[in-house]
XYZ file of N, CA and C in Angstrom:
273
model
N 0.816 -1.184 0.000
C 0.000 0.000 0.000
C 0.865 1.255 0.000
N 1.852 1.289 0.832
C 2.681 2.491 0.935
C 3.562 2.703 -0.289
N 3.766 1.672 -1.075
C 4.588 1.836 -2.268
C 3.891 2.758 -3.263
N 2.570 2.676 -3.347
C 1.821 3.444 -4.337
C 1.095 4.668 -3.789
N 0.744 4.653 -2.522
C -0.077 5.758 -2.003
C -0.260 5.645 -0.496
N -0.915 6.627 0.026
C -1.472 6.687 1.379
C -0.527 7.140 2.479
N 0.671 6.641 2.575
C 1.591 7.044 3.637
C 2.770 7.791 3.028
N 2.530 9.015 2.635
C 3.571 9.788 1.987
C 3.509 9.637 0.491
N 4.445 10.250 -0.197
C 4.441 10.178 -1.664
C 4.752 8.753 -2.140
N 4.255 8.399 -3.324
C 4.539 7.058 -3.839
C 6.030 6.864 -4.101
N 6.455 5.624 -3.955
C 7.846 5.275 -4.250
C 8.054 5.265 -5.758
N 9.282 5.365 -6.165
C 9.645 5.202 -7.564
C 9.191 3.817 -8.016
N 8.598 3.739 -9.205
C 8.057 2.466 -9.705
C 9.116 1.363 -9.720
N 10.295 1.655 -10.227
C 11.349 0.634 -10.280
C 11.749 0.172 -8.886
N 11.797 1.101 -7.921
C 12.123 0.726 -6.547
C 11.018 -0.137 -5.949
N 9.771 0.179 -6.259
C 8.654 -0.626 -5.779
C 8.721 -2.052 -6.306
N 9.012 -2.195 -7.593
C 9.138 -3.528 -8.193
C 10.300 -4.276 -7.561
N 11.406 -3.598 -7.373
C 12.575 -4.225 -6.747
C 12.251 -4.695 -5.332
N 11.541 -3.885 -4.571
C 11.169 -4.251 -3.200
C 10.283 -5.487 -3.184
N 9.266 -5.516 -4.026
C 8.354 -6.664 -4.082
C 9.106 -7.926 -4.483
N 9.985 -7.826 -5.466
C 10.741 -9.009 -5.903
C 11.738 -9.464 -4.838
N 12.287 -8.541 -4.091
C 13.222 -8.899 -3.016
C 12.506 -9.684 -1.921
N 11.316 -9.243 -1.530
C 10.616 -9.984 -0.472
C 10.177 -11.359 -0.987
N 9.861 -11.467 -2.270
C 9.568 -12.791 -2.833
C 10.798 -13.691 -2.732
N 11.961 -13.163 -3.082
C 13.203 -13.943 -3.005
C 13.511 -14.368 -1.573
N 13.010 -13.630 -0.597
C 13.218 -13.970 0.811
C 12.144 -14.915 1.337
N 11.221 -15.334 0.476
C 10.253 -16.353 0.861
C 8.799 -15.915 0.973
N 8.497 -14.656 0.772
C 7.112 -14.195 0.844
C 6.384 -14.625 -0.425
N 5.234 -15.281 -0.265
C 4.476 -15.746 -1.424
C 3.022 -15.269 -1.402
N 2.646 -14.500 -0.394
C 1.291 -13.960 -0.312
C 1.376 -12.442 -0.362
N 0.702 -11.850 -1.341
C 0.718 -10.409 -1.521
C -0.713 -9.888 -1.498
N -0.927 -8.835 -0.754
C -2.251 -8.260 -0.566
C -2.256 -6.833 -1.105
N -3.272 -6.508 -1.870
C -3.403 -5.165 -2.428
C -4.878 -4.780 -2.397
N -5.209 -3.646 -2.973
C -6.603 -3.209 -3.047
C -6.752 -2.189 -4.163
N -7.944 -2.157 -4.742
C -8.191 -1.198 -5.804
C -8.069 0.237 -5.303
N -8.271 0.450 -4.034
C -8.249 1.793 -3.479
C -6.825 2.318 -3.267
N -5.814 1.448 -3.276
C -4.431 1.898 -3.090
C -3.955 2.542 -4.386
N -4.006 3.796 -4.437
C -3.534 4.525 -5.612
C -4.516 5.556 -6.124
N -5.719 5.287 -6.495
C -6.356 3.991 -6.702
C -5.845 3.275 -7.953
N -5.918 1.994 -7.911
C -5.564 1.045 -8.974
C -4.064 0.880 -9.217
N -3.268 1.870 -8.911
C -1.853 1.806 -9.263
C -1.106 0.714 -8.519
N -1.528 0.395 -7.296
C -0.833 -0.648 -6.548
C -1.082 -2.019 -7.173
N -2.293 -2.278 -7.600
C -2.587 -3.550 -8.256
C -1.753 -3.711 -9.522
N -1.624 -2.648 -10.277
C -0.811 -2.708 -11.491
C 0.657 -2.961 -11.156
N 1.157 -2.294 -10.138
C 2.550 -2.466 -9.718
C 2.802 -3.890 -9.233
N 1.932 -4.389 -8.382
C 2.074 -5.756 -7.868
C 2.011 -6.757 -9.020
N 1.084 -6.565 -9.935
C 0.971 -7.466 -11.082
C 2.227 -7.479 -11.932
N 2.775 -6.309 -12.190
C 4.005 -6.230 -12.994
C 5.189 -6.843 -12.252
N 5.298 -6.549 -10.982
C 6.435 -7.057 -10.197
C 6.419 -8.578 -10.081
N 5.242 -9.151 -9.962
C 5.142 -10.592 -9.746
C 4.959 -11.401 -11.026
N 4.861 -10.751 -12.153
C 4.636 -11.454 -13.421
C 5.630 -12.583 -13.685
N 6.927 -12.418 -13.413
C 7.867 -13.502 -13.725
C 7.640 -14.789 -12.923
N 6.994 -14.713 -11.786
C 6.751 -15.901 -10.973
C 5.311 -15.934 -10.471
N 4.392 -15.475 -11.305
C 2.979 -15.379 -10.943
C 2.399 -16.715 -10.504
N 2.868 -17.799 -11.066
C 2.320 -19.118 -10.720
C 2.857 -19.637 -9.383
N 3.715 -18.885 -8.726
C 4.310 -19.318 -7.462
C 3.866 -18.461 -6.277
N 2.942 -17.516 -6.513
C 2.484 -16.622 -5.453
C 0.961 -16.549 -5.439
N 0.437 -16.017 -4.352
C -0.993 -15.743 -4.233
C -1.143 -14.238 -4.093
N -2.032 -13.662 -4.879
C -2.306 -12.229 -4.808
C -3.763 -12.048 -4.402
N -3.974 -11.332 -3.320
C -5.331 -10.999 -2.872
C -5.563 -9.523 -3.125
N -6.754 -9.184 -3.574
C -7.078 -7.782 -3.803
C -8.451 -7.479 -3.227
N -8.491 -6.472 -2.390
C -9.753 -6.052 -1.783
C -10.457 -5.078 -2.727
N -11.766 -5.155 -2.770
C -12.542 -4.267 -3.619
C -13.877 -4.004 -2.950
N -14.707 -3.237 -3.608
C -16.012 -2.884 -3.059
C -16.085 -1.418 -2.698
N -15.140 -0.651 -3.184
C -15.098 0.777 -2.912
C -15.770 1.533 -4.058
N -16.434 2.620 -3.735
C -17.074 3.442 -4.754
C -16.102 4.544 -5.152
N -15.208 4.244 -6.064
C -14.183 5.197 -6.482
C -14.679 6.167 -7.543
N -15.819 5.886 -8.134
C -16.345 6.737 -9.190
C -17.194 7.879 -8.648
N -17.658 7.767 -7.441
C -18.489 8.796 -6.830
C -17.627 9.828 -6.118
N -18.009 11.068 -6.192
C -17.258 12.115 -5.486
C -17.393 11.972 -3.977
N -18.398 11.250 -3.528
C -18.615 11.041 -2.097
C -17.838 9.849 -1.562
N -17.335 8.996 -2.437
C -16.631 7.798 -1.987
C -17.602 6.795 -1.399
N -17.141 6.043 -0.436
C -18.000 5.045 0.194
C -17.755 3.659 -0.354
N -18.748 2.814 -0.196
C -18.635 1.425 -0.594
C -19.594 1.107 -1.726
N -19.238 0.102 -2.509
C -20.103 -0.363 -3.580
C -19.863 -1.854 -3.760
N -20.741 -2.648 -3.194
C -20.630 -4.100 -3.314
C -21.764 -4.676 -4.151
N -22.280 -3.863 -5.051
C -23.314 -4.364 -5.959
C -22.699 -5.381 -6.922
N -23.509 -6.334 -7.322
C -23.036 -7.424 -8.176
C -22.351 -6.909 -9.438
N -22.921 -5.909 -10.094
C -22.334 -5.416 -11.345
C -20.977 -4.745 -11.101
N -20.822 -4.109 -9.942
C -19.534 -3.480 -9.624
C -18.481 -4.549 -9.322
N -18.853 -5.565 -8.567
C -17.911 -6.639 -8.250
C -17.448 -7.317 -9.530
N -18.368 -7.587 -10.447
C -18.008 -8.220 -11.723
C -17.027 -7.339 -12.498
N -17.284 -6.037 -12.545
C -16.411 -5.101 -13.256
C -15.004 -5.111 -12.658
N -14.910 -5.094 -11.347
C -13.611 -5.071 -10.677
C -12.857 -6.379 -10.906
N -13.529 -7.494 -10.766
C -12.877 -8.797 -10.951
C -12.361 -8.929 -12.379
N -13.137 -8.498 -13.347
C -12.687 -8.574 -14.744
C -11.484 -7.667 -14.979
N -11.466 -6.505 -14.346
C -10.325 -5.593 -14.497
C -9.071 -6.172 -13.846
N -9.229 -6.762 -12.672
C -8.101 -7.350 -11.957
C -7.522 -8.526 -12.744
N -8.374 -9.286 -13.375
C -7.912 -10.456 -14.134
C -6.967 -10.052 -15.259
N -7.036 -8.802 -15.676
C -6.159 -8.317 -16.742
C -4.754 -7.982 -16.284
N -4.514 -7.941 -14.964
C -3.187 -7.591 -14.445
C -2.257 -8.771 -14.439
């Protein structure tokens, strides 16, 4: 989460990829992200960083946020969940 947003400015993309790959090399195989981190930029970063060994890790992504509304909030409607899952599958 902090690589892309929320706790200070985002890290350099190459440094973020290097960090994720380093923790994988040290044995981490579970990675957690969310559409709200960035928004979306963290999922893209995690997907790119883990692409070389995607079949050896588990990636979890939280969703259900209403990012399209100026008010924010949650959106767990079936059509929104389907849209998010299809978008995530592309990473």
